[in-house]
Structures are given as structure tokens and as C-alpha cells.
Coordinates of C-alpha atoms in Angstrom, one line a residue:
M1 CA 33.0 34.7 -68.6
A2 CA 29.8 34.9 -70.5
S3 CA 30.0 31.1 -70.9
T4 CA 30.4 29.8 -67.6
Q5 CA 27.4 32.9 -66.9
N6 CA 25.3 31.2 -69.8
E7 CA 26.2 26.8 -68.3
T8 CA 25.1 28.6 -64.7
R9 CA 22.1 30.0 -65.6
T10 CA 21.0 26.8 -67.6
R11 CA 22.2 24.8 -64.7
R12 CA 20.1 26.2 -62.6
S13 CA 17.4 26.0 -65.4
L14 CA 17.4 22.5 -65.1
G15 CA 17.6 22.6 -61.6
R16 CA 14.8 23.8 -61.4
S17 CA 12.8 22.0 -63.2
K18 CA 9.3 21.7 -62.7
G19 CA 9.4 17.1 -62.9
T20 CA 12.7 17.0 -61.5
C21 CA 14.0 14.9 -58.6
L22 CA 15.4 16.4 -55.1
S23 CA 18.5 14.2 -54.9
C24 CA 19.5 16.4 -59.1
R25 CA 18.1 19.0 -58.2
Q26 CA 20.1 20.2 -55.5
R27 CA 23.2 19.2 -57.6
H28 CA 21.6 21.1 -60.7
I29 CA 22.6 18.0 -63.3
K30 CA 19.9 16.9 -65.7
C31 CA 17.5 14.7 -64.5
D32 CA 15.4 12.3 -67.3
E33 CA 12.5 12.5 -64.6
S34 CA 12.3 8.7 -64.3
K35 CA 9.0 7.1 -61.6
P36 CA 10.1 5.8 -59.3
R37 CA 13.6 5.8 -59.7
C38 CA 15.2 8.7 -62.6
T39 CA 18.5 7.2 -64.0
K40 CA 21.3 9.0 -62.6
C41 CA 19.4 8.1 -59.2
V42 CA 19.8 4.6 -59.8
K43 CA 23.2 4.2 -61.0
N44 CA 24.3 6.6 -58.2
S45 CA 22.6 5.0 -55.2
R46 CA 21.4 7.8 -54.5
E47 CA 17.6 8.5 -52.7
C48 CA 15.0 9.8 -55.3
T49 CA 12.3 11.6 -53.9
Y50 CA 10.0 14.1 -56.0
G51 CA 8.1 17.6 -54.9
A52 CA 9.7 17.8 -51.7
T53 CA 10.7 21.2 -52.1
D54 CA 7.9 22.5 -53.1
P55 CA 5.1 20.7 -49.9
S56 CA 2.3 21.4 -51.1
K57 CA 2.0 21.0 -54.3
D58 CA 2.5 17.2 -53.7
W59 CA -1.3 17.0 -51.9
R60 CA -3.0 19.3 -54.1
R61 CA -1.9 17.5 -57.2
N62 CA -3.2 14.3 -55.1
I63 CA -6.2 15.2 -54.3
V64 CA -7.7 17.8 -57.8
T65 CA -7.0 14.1 -59.5
F66 CA -10.0 12.6 -60.6
N67 CA -10.8 9.6 -63.1
A68 CA -14.5 10.7 -62.8
S69 CA -16.5 12.0 -65.6
E70 CA -17.8 14.9 -67.3
P71 CA -21.0 15.3 -65.7
T72 CA -23.8 15.9 -68.4
E73 CA -25.5 18.8 -68.7
E74 CA -29.1 18.3 -66.4
T75 CA -32.8 17.6 -68.3
G76 CA -35.6 17.8 -66.4
E77 CA -37.3 20.3 -64.1
G78 CA -34.5 23.3 -63.4
S79 CA -36.4 24.2 -60.4
S80 CA -34.6 26.8 -58.8
C81 CA -34.2 27.6 -54.9
K82 CA -37.3 30.9 -54.7
E83 CA -39.7 28.8 -57.1
L84 CA -39.7 26.5 -54.0
N85 CA -43.1 26.3 -52.6
H86 CA -42.3 26.4 -48.9
S87 CA -46.5 24.0 -47.7
A88 CA -44.0 21.1 -49.4
A89 CA -44.0 18.5 -47.6
F90 CA -40.6 19.3 -45.6
S91 CA -39.9 16.6 -41.7
S92 CA -37.3 15.9 -40.3
G93 CA -37.0 11.7 -39.5
S94 CA -34.4 9.8 -37.3
R95 CA -34.4 6.4 -39.0
A96 CA -30.9 4.9 -39.9
M97 CA -31.4 4.1 -43.8
V98 CA -33.9 6.2 -46.1
P99 CA -35.6 2.7 -48.0
R100 CA -34.9 1.6 -50.9
N101 CA -36.7 2.8 -54.2
A102 CA -37.8 5.3 -51.2
S103 CA -38.2 9.4 -52.2
P104 CA -36.9 10.4 -48.4
S105 CA -38.4 13.3 -46.5
F106 CA -35.8 15.7 -45.8
S107 CA -35.5 19.1 -43.6
L108 CA -36.0 23.2 -43.8
P109 CA -32.9 23.9 -43.7
A110 CA -32.3 27.2 -41.5
Q111 CA -29.8 28.8 -44.3
L112 CA -31.7 27.9 -47.2
P113 CA -32.6 32.2 -47.9
I114 CA -28.7 31.6 -48.6
L115 CA -28.5 29.0 -50.6
M116 CA -31.2 30.5 -52.0
G117 CA -29.4 33.1 -52.8
E118 CA -26.5 31.3 -54.5
G119 CA -29.0 30.0 -57.6
Y120 CA -29.2 26.1 -56.4
S121 CA -31.9 23.8 -57.4
I122 CA -34.4 22.8 -55.5
R123 CA -33.2 18.9 -55.7
D124 CA -29.5 20.5 -53.8
V125 CA -31.5 21.6 -51.0
Q126 CA -33.4 17.9 -51.3
A127 CA -30.1 17.0 -51.7
L128 CA -28.1 18.8 -48.4
S129 CA -31.5 17.6 -46.4
H130 CA -30.7 14.1 -46.9
F131 CA -27.1 14.7 -45.8
V132 CA -28.1 16.6 -42.1
E133 CA -30.7 13.6 -41.6
F134 CA -28.7 10.4 -43.1
T135 CA -25.3 10.7 -45.4
G136 CA -23.2 12.8 -42.4
N137 CA -24.1 9.9 -40.2
D138 CA -23.5 7.2 -42.1
L139 CA -20.0 8.5 -43.6
I140 CA -17.5 7.2 -40.7
G141 CA -20.0 5.3 -38.1
S142 CA -19.0 5.9 -34.7
H143 CA -20.9 8.1 -33.0
F144 CA -18.4 10.3 -31.6
L145 CA -17.3 11.8 -35.7
K146 CA -20.8 11.6 -36.8
S147 CA -21.4 15.2 -35.6
L148 CA -18.4 16.7 -37.5
W149 CA -20.6 16.2 -41.0
T150 CA -23.8 16.7 -39.5
Q151 CA -23.3 20.3 -37.7
G152 CA -19.4 21.7 -38.1
G153 CA -19.7 20.5 -41.4
I154 CA -22.4 22.0 -42.9
Q155 CA -21.6 25.7 -41.1
L156 CA -19.0 25.1 -43.2
A157 CA -19.7 24.3 -46.1
F158 CA -22.3 27.4 -46.3
N159 CA -19.1 29.6 -45.8
N160 CA -16.8 27.6 -48.4
D161 CA -18.9 26.5 -51.7
F162 CA -16.4 24.1 -52.8
L163 CA -17.0 22.4 -49.7
M164 CA -20.7 23.0 -50.3
H165 CA -20.9 21.2 -54.2
A166 CA -18.4 18.4 -52.2
V167 CA -21.6 17.6 -49.8
L168 CA -23.8 18.4 -51.9
M169 CA -21.7 15.3 -54.9
T170 CA -21.4 13.6 -51.1
S171 CA -25.5 13.5 -51.2
S172 CA -26.0 12.0 -54.4
T173 CA -23.7 9.7 -54.7
Q174 CA -25.6 7.5 -52.2
L175 CA -28.8 8.4 -52.9
Q176 CA -28.1 6.6 -56.8
R177 CA -26.9 3.8 -54.1
L178 CA -30.8 4.2 -52.3
N179 CA -33.0 5.1 -55.6
P180 CA -32.0 2.6 -58.7
A181 CA -34.8 3.5 -60.4
S182 CA -33.5 7.7 -60.4
Y183 CA -30.2 6.5 -60.3
E184 CA -28.7 8.2 -63.4
E185 CA -30.6 11.6 -62.1
H186 CA -28.4 11.7 -59.6
R187 CA -25.9 10.3 -60.7
I188 CA -25.7 13.3 -63.1
E189 CA -26.5 16.0 -59.7
S190 CA -23.3 13.9 -58.8
N191 CA -20.5 14.6 -61.0
K192 CA -21.7 18.5 -61.8
H193 CA -20.9 19.1 -57.8
L194 CA -17.9 17.3 -58.1
Q195 CA -16.9 19.1 -61.7
A196 CA -18.5 21.9 -59.3
S197 CA -16.5 21.7 -56.2
L198 CA -12.8 20.4 -58.4
R199 CA -12.9 24.3 -60.1
S200 CA -13.2 26.1 -56.8
F201 CA -11.0 24.1 -54.8
R202 CA -7.8 24.3 -56.9
G203 CA -8.2 28.0 -56.7
A204 CA -8.8 28.1 -53.3
I205 CA -5.1 25.8 -52.9
S206 CA -3.0 28.0 -54.6
S207 CA -3.0 29.9 -51.9
P208 CA -1.3 28.8 -49.1
T209 CA -2.5 31.7 -46.1
Y210 CA -6.2 30.5 -47.5
V211 CA -5.0 26.9 -46.4
T212 CA -4.0 27.9 -43.3
N213 CA -6.5 30.6 -42.4
N214 CA -9.2 27.8 -44.2
F215 CA -8.0 24.7 -43.1
E216 CA -11.4 22.7 -42.0
A217 CA -13.4 23.5 -44.8
V218 CA -10.4 22.5 -47.2
L219 CA -10.2 19.1 -45.2
A220 CA -13.8 18.3 -44.4
T221 CA -13.9 18.8 -49.2
T222 CA -10.2 16.4 -48.8
F223 CA -12.0 14.4 -46.8
L224 CA -15.1 13.8 -48.9
F225 CA -13.2 13.9 -52.2
L226 CA -11.5 10.5 -50.5
M227 CA -15.1 8.9 -49.7
H228 CA -15.9 10.1 -53.3
S229 CA -13.8 7.9 -55.0
G230 CA -13.6 5.3 -52.6
S231 CA -17.3 5.1 -54.1
N232 CA -16.1 3.9 -56.8
P233 CA -13.8 1.7 -57.1
T234 CA -11.9 1.2 -61.0
F235 CA -10.1 -1.6 -62.3
D236 CA -8.8 -1.7 -66.1
P237 CA -5.1 -2.4 -66.6
S238 CA -6.7 -1.5 -70.5
Q239 CA -6.2 2.4 -69.7
P240 CA -3.1 4.5 -68.3
G241 CA -4.5 6.1 -64.8
M242 CA -5.3 5.7 -61.0
D243 CA -6.5 4.3 -58.2
G244 CA -8.4 7.6 -57.2
F245 CA -8.8 6.4 -54.0
L246 CA -4.7 6.1 -53.1
Q247 CA -4.4 8.9 -54.6
H248 CA -6.5 10.9 -52.2
A249 CA -5.2 9.6 -48.8
C250 CA -1.9 9.8 -50.1
G251 CA -2.1 13.5 -50.5
L252 CA -4.3 13.7 -47.3
Y253 CA -1.9 12.6 -45.2
D254 CA 0.7 15.9 -47.2
I255 CA -2.1 18.2 -46.1
V256 CA -1.8 17.5 -42.7
R257 CA 2.3 16.8 -42.1
Y258 CA 2.5 20.1 -44.1
N259 CA 0.5 22.2 -41.7
P260 CA 1.4 20.1 -38.5
A261 CA 0.0 23.6 -36.7
C262 CA -3.7 23.7 -38.0
V263 CA -4.5 19.7 -36.8
P264 CA -3.9 20.4 -32.8
R265 CA -7.0 22.8 -33.0
S266 CA -8.8 21.0 -35.7
P267 CA -12.5 19.2 -34.5
F268 CA -11.0 17.2 -36.9
A269 CA -8.0 15.8 -35.6
P270 CA -9.4 12.7 -35.0
L271 CA -9.2 11.2 -39.0
C272 CA -6.1 12.4 -38.9
T273 CA -2.9 12.2 -36.4
P274 CA -0.4 10.1 -37.8
M275 CA -0.4 7.0 -36.2
L276 CA 1.0 4.0 -36.8
L277 CA 1.3 0.5 -35.2
P278 CA 4.7 -0.6 -35.1
D279 CA 6.1 -2.8 -37.6
I280 CA 6.3 -6.4 -36.9
S281 CA 8.5 -9.5 -38.6
P282 CA 6.1 -12.5 -38.3
D283 CA 7.2 -16.1 -39.3
S284 CA 3.6 -17.0 -40.6
G285 CA 0.8 -15.8 -41.5
P286 CA -0.2 -13.5 -44.5
G287 CA 2.3 -11.0 -43.7
Y288 CA 5.7 -13.4 -43.6
D289 CA 3.3 -14.6 -47.2
L290 CA 4.4 -11.6 -48.5
S291 CA 7.4 -11.0 -47.1
L292 CA 8.9 -14.3 -48.7
M293 CA 6.9 -13.0 -52.4
I294 CA 9.5 -9.9 -51.9
K295 CA 12.4 -12.4 -51.2
T296 CA 12.0 -15.0 -53.8
T297 CA 14.5 -16.1 -56.2
N298 CA 11.7 -17.2 -59.0
P299 CA 12.9 -16.0 -62.2
H300 CA 9.0 -15.8 -62.5
Y301 CA 8.5 -13.7 -60.1
A302 CA 11.8 -11.4 -59.4
N303 CA 9.9 -8.6 -61.4
S304 CA 12.3 -5.4 -59.6
D305 CA 10.9 -4.0 -56.5
F306 CA 10.6 -1.3 -54.6
G307 CA 13.1 -0.4 -51.7
S308 CA 10.2 0.2 -49.3
Y309 CA 7.8 -3.0 -49.3
E310 CA 9.6 -4.2 -46.7
S311 CA 8.3 -1.5 -44.8
I312 CA 5.2 -1.7 -46.3
I313 CA 4.2 -4.9 -45.2
N314 CA 5.8 -5.1 -42.0
S315 CA 3.4 -2.2 -41.3
L316 CA 0.2 -4.2 -42.7
T317 CA 1.8 -7.3 -40.6
P318 CA -0.6 -6.6 -37.4
I319 CA -4.1 -5.6 -38.6
L320 CA -3.3 -8.7 -40.6
E321 CA -2.6 -9.8 -38.2
I322 CA -6.3 -9.2 -36.7
V323 CA -7.7 -11.3 -39.1
E324 CA -7.0 -14.6 -37.5
S325 CA -6.6 -13.7 -34.1
E326 CA -9.8 -15.5 -31.8
L327 CA -9.7 -11.7 -29.7
P328 CA -12.7 -10.1 -32.6
F329 CA -11.2 -7.3 -34.1
G330 CA -7.6 -7.6 -32.1
G331 CA -10.4 -5.4 -28.7
A332 CA -10.9 -2.5 -31.1
S333 CA -14.2 -1.1 -32.1
P334 CA -14.9 -1.8 -35.5
D335 CA -15.1 1.7 -36.3
A336 CA -11.6 2.5 -34.7
L337 CA -10.1 -0.3 -36.8
V338 CA -11.7 1.0 -40.6
L339 CA -10.6 4.4 -39.9
Y340 CA -6.7 3.2 -38.9
L341 CA -6.9 0.6 -42.3
V342 CA -8.9 4.4 -44.6
H343 CA -5.5 5.6 -42.9
W344 CA -3.1 3.4 -43.6
L345 CA -3.6 4.1 -47.1
S346 CA -2.1 8.2 -46.2
F347 CA 1.3 6.3 -45.1
L348 CA 1.9 4.4 -48.4
P349 CA 4.6 6.7 -50.7
S350 CA 3.7 8.2 -53.8
E351 CA 6.4 5.3 -56.0
F352 CA 4.4 2.7 -53.9
V353 CA 1.4 4.4 -55.9
I354 CA 2.7 4.9 -58.7
L355 CA 3.6 0.9 -59.1
A356 CA -0.2 -0.2 -58.0
N357 CA -1.2 2.5 -60.6
S358 CA 1.2 0.9 -63.0
H359 CA 0.0 -2.0 -61.9
Q360 CA 2.4 -3.7 -60.7
P361 CA 2.0 -6.8 -59.8
K362 CA 3.8 -7.9 -56.1
A363 CA 2.4 -3.9 -55.2
L364 CA -1.2 -5.7 -56.3
V365 CA -1.3 -8.2 -54.2
I366 CA 0.4 -6.7 -51.4
M367 CA -2.6 -4.3 -51.8
A368 CA -4.8 -7.1 -52.4
H369 CA -4.6 -7.9 -48.7
Y370 CA -4.1 -4.8 -46.8
Y371 CA -8.5 -5.1 -48.6
A372 CA -8.9 -9.1 -47.8
A373 CA -8.3 -7.2 -44.0
L374 CA -10.8 -4.1 -44.8
A375 CA -13.8 -7.1 -46.3
F376 CA -13.4 -8.8 -43.5
V377 CA -14.4 -5.8 -40.9
L378 CA -16.8 -4.4 -42.8
A379 CA -17.9 -8.0 -43.5
K380 CA -18.7 -8.2 -39.8
W381 CA -19.9 -4.6 -38.9
H382 CA -22.8 -3.8 -40.5
K383 CA -23.0 0.1 -39.1
G384 CA -21.7 2.2 -40.9
W385 CA -19.2 3.0 -44.4
W386 CA -21.5 2.8 -46.9
W387 CA -18.9 5.4 -49.5
L388 CA -16.4 1.6 -48.4
R389 CA -18.5 -1.1 -48.3
E390 CA -18.1 -2.2 -52.1
R391 CA -14.2 -1.5 -52.6
P392 CA -12.8 -4.4 -50.8
V393 CA -14.0 -7.3 -52.7
F394 CA -15.1 -5.2 -56.0
M395 CA -10.7 -4.4 -55.6
I396 CA -9.7 -8.5 -54.2
E397 CA -11.9 -10.3 -56.6
Q398 CA -10.0 -7.4 -60.5
T399 CA -6.8 -8.3 -58.9
D400 CA -7.5 -12.2 -58.6
A401 CA -8.6 -12.2 -62.7
F402 CA -5.8 -10.1 -63.6
L403 CA -2.7 -11.5 -62.2
G404 CA -3.9 -14.9 -63.8
E405 CA -3.4 -18.1 -62.2
D406 CA 0.8 -17.2 -62.0
W407 CA -0.1 -15.5 -58.8
E408 CA -3.1 -17.4 -57.0
V409 CA -0.3 -19.0 -54.8
W410 CA 0.6 -15.1 -53.7
M411 CA -3.8 -14.9 -53.9
K412 CA -4.3 -17.4 -51.5
W413 CA -5.3 -15.4 -48.7
P414 CA -7.0 -12.3 -49.6
I415 CA -9.7 -14.9 -51.1
S416 CA -9.6 -17.0 -48.7
V417 CA -10.7 -14.2 -46.4
L418 CA -13.5 -13.1 -48.7
K419 CA -14.7 -17.3 -49.0
M420 CA -15.0 -16.5 -44.7
C421 CA -16.5 -14.0 -44.8
E422 CA -19.0 -15.5 -46.9
E423 CA -20.0 -18.6 -45.1
E424 CA -22.4 -18.0 -42.4
N425 CA -20.5 -20.1 -39.8
G426 CA -17.4 -19.9 -40.7
H427 CA -14.6 -18.7 -39.0
W428 CA -16.0 -15.5 -38.2
G429 CA -19.0 -16.2 -40.0
R430 CA -21.1 -14.1 -37.7
A431 CA -21.4 -10.0 -37.5
V432 CA -20.5 -9.1 -34.2
A433 CA -23.9 -7.8 -32.4
A434 CA -24.2 -3.8 -32.2
D435 CA -23.6 -4.1 -29.1
R436 CA -20.9 -5.2 -28.5
F437 CA -19.2 -2.0 -28.4
D438 CA -21.6 0.7 -27.1
E439 CA -21.2 4.0 -29.0
V440 CA -20.9 6.1 -25.9
G441 CA -17.4 4.4 -25.2
V442 CA -16.9 3.4 -28.2
E443 CA -14.0 5.9 -29.0
E444 CA -11.8 4.3 -26.3
E445 CA -11.6 0.9 -27.1
M446 CA -9.0 0.3 -28.8
G447 CA -7.7 -2.4 -28.2
V448 CA -4.8 -3.2 -30.3
L449 CA -4.8 0.2 -31.7
L450 CA -3.4 1.8 -28.3
S451 CA -0.1 0.2 -29.5
A452 CA -0.3 2.9 -32.4
D453 CA 2.0 5.7 -32.2
F454 CA 3.2 9.0 -33.6
H455 CA 4.4 8.8 -37.3
P456 CA 5.6 11.4 -38.8
C457 CA 6.7 10.3 -42.6
K458 CA 5.4 8.4 -45.4
L459 CA 7.1 4.4 -44.8
G460 CA 10.7 3.7 -46.2
D461 CA 11.3 7.4 -45.5
E462 CA 13.6 7.1 -42.5
S463 CA 15.7 10.6 -43.5
W464 CA 12.4 12.5 -43.0
A465 CA 11.4 10.9 -39.4
R466 CA 14.9 11.3 -38.3
K467 CA 14.6 15.2 -39.7
I468 CA 11.1 15.2 -37.7
A469 CA 12.3 13.5 -34.9
S470 CA 15.4 16.1 -34.1
Y471 CA 12.7 19.0 -33.7
R472 CA 10.5 17.1 -31.7

């Protein structure tokens, strides 16, 4: 009897292992925790997923994972807000961007007394003002969504310190790019606020009740983390690590789908509604080329394939086709298109993200095609998205250099798109005129995106989709 009880406890303990996949956990069997699929699931042809029993853990882990360096101790004058000279030259401007190498003027925030009492420095006050005047207006590019950051987002920040630090981090990151002469100073400030935000954020999101009651602040902070990782592209195959941009996009989707009741009433809903264009299977073009790549029998390319490659490629193909279309941006607003492309990352299953972070060639080629579509839109649309503009070209060039000549046949399209964007008079060579999409009606110009529909699950996870559909 005692032996039976001990065996039962052992099996339960194995089933509760933090790294155990869901399939093994449900069967109370030992899991070797291999990724993306454990040995038992591979042997028995079972679906293998991790972390599904506690949904909050997935997005929490994704959100707080950064490759950022530790902040350097602040040097120079550490003036506190209490030492602020109120006769200093504060001015409110309406400039679209601060000139390079120029120190931006800044406005005195109405909540400055609150900020003063919390130990923030004069640099923090300047960063906050810069965010209100410039950074917040250039995060997305859409007139409709700008007020989310410069009005509602700021108000939330004064009630949630992790969001305030994330706002200051974002502003300092932009100031790095605008003021090369003080790049290092702003980099230190950005890292300081990143670490401060993460410390506070980890504690806040440990409580599901807190997340539900403060969903907008949590979501806004998640977006700023996503933007921060997007503005710092890295690609170093010699070092183990992960692409924070992919990781945080997955976390963004998880926080949305595991808090569905909070989304409709949130002003951030336009940024996170799970909509996806219908899959297509073309007989030509870049999407077709990708489908050939994953099906090739050439032993040189016939390495292990992840099962949902096909669904990922089919969902990406409609956007790849827009690059080849004669209709500008498929008739969609460029801002809406870029937002859709950023959001598309959120549908990538964690197994694919692992393969991309492990520099698996086929996963990298798929992502290079994604970045080519993103580079194309950004190259022809010169408004907003400052935090995203360096990433596409960087990732394509680094991927191409890493894969080398053996994979150039599959990298041909992304490289050709980069050249196309550079050619002044080539196909889609010239930037689209801003008045093509006026600010008032920009959200109504959806074009090809009109066919996007609600998508309740990660790509390739049809079992979850069926489960959601049963409740609708």
C-alpha cells in the first residue's frame, strides 16, 4: 500500500514539473522537457505544448526576458527635481521631430509635483516632456493612436511606476538616436529605466487580480517593452540568446488572449485585437517559394521541419503579395499595414520562436521574408515608427551573411526587395505621398486588410481554435 502511495506521489510530482509539457503532465508521465517537442510526444505522435495549464506564465516569461545590459552607474550631476529651477527655459512646441544634435525644448508636465516627490531627476523630467512632445507622437504613426501615449498613457504612468519607467526608457532611447553627441548618456538613462521598470513589473504581474484591475497599464508597458526590443536589433549566432522582439510579441498576444474580457473596453484594443488575413496557397511568388523550401527533398535542406511551418507561410503570403502588387500597399493605410505586420508576430507559436532564436535556417529564411515586407512598407512610408526602422534591413543582411551561399537561392527575394527599396526609380522606388492617406480617414482605408478576421489562437494550433469556437 505504501509503495503504491509513493508511486502515485512520484507520478504526481513528475506531472507538476515546471518544465513538463502539457501532454505528459496530463498523463502523469516523466517528460524529458526537450524543445520544441519532447521525446515521448515525438515517439507517440502527440501534440506537444508547454505552459498551457497556467496561461499567465507564458506571457510573463516572454515579457520580462531581455538581452539588455545592466545599467551603468549614473555619472555627472545627479540633480533631483527638488533642485529644479522653475525659471528654466520651458517651452511647448509643435515640431514633428527634434533636429539632430539639438537639445530639445520641453514642456513642464502638469504632474511635476508628483514626479518631484518620487525621487526622479531633472533628466527624467526632460525625458518625460520629450515623450509628451515628440516620442509619443512618433511611436505608431497613426493620428488616431497617438493620443493613447501622450494623453491616456501618461496619466496611467503617474499611477504605475513600472509604466513611468517604461515611458522614460522609451524617450531616452529615442534621444540616443536624435543626439549622437550625448548617445552614451541617454543609453545609460534608457537602461536604468528599463531595469527599474522590469523590477517593478515582475512583482506587479505576479498577481492575476492586479493584471485584471490594471490591464491598460500592463498592456501599455508590454507595448513599450516590445518597442524597446524592436529598436535594439541583435543577431549573434555565436552567443545563445533570443530575439526579444519575437519573444515580447508572443507575450503581447498571450496577455490579450488570456485576459479577453479586459480587451474590448481598453483604449488599446485597436493595437491588440487578434485579427489575421485568411491563409492562401499561391502557385507563384515569394510565398510559393517558401512552400517549396520546406518541402524540398534535397538532403542539404532537408533538416528537421516544424509542423506549422506551412500555416506560418500561408498566413504571411498575403502580405508578401502586397509588395508585388501594383496597388499601393494593397489599398491599405501604411500605418495599418505596419501595425498588422507587427501584430502578425504575436501569432507565431513558441516552438517557431525557439527555432528562430536557435538560428535554424528555414525559420530564419521565413523571418527574412517577413522583414522584407516590413522594410518595403517602411521605406515607402516616412511617417512614424522610429523604433522599428533600423530592424528590417539589419535582420535581412545579418541573416544573409550567416546563411551564406548555400541558402542564397531562398534568400533571393528578401535581398531583391532591399535593392528595390534603395532604387530611386525602380518598381515602388519612390515614397508614397503623405496626402495619399489623409490623417482623418487613415483608419478607414483598410484595403486588403478588410478581409482580416478574428483569429483566436497561435498559428498551427487548430485544437485551441476549435475550443474557442465552441464557446462562441
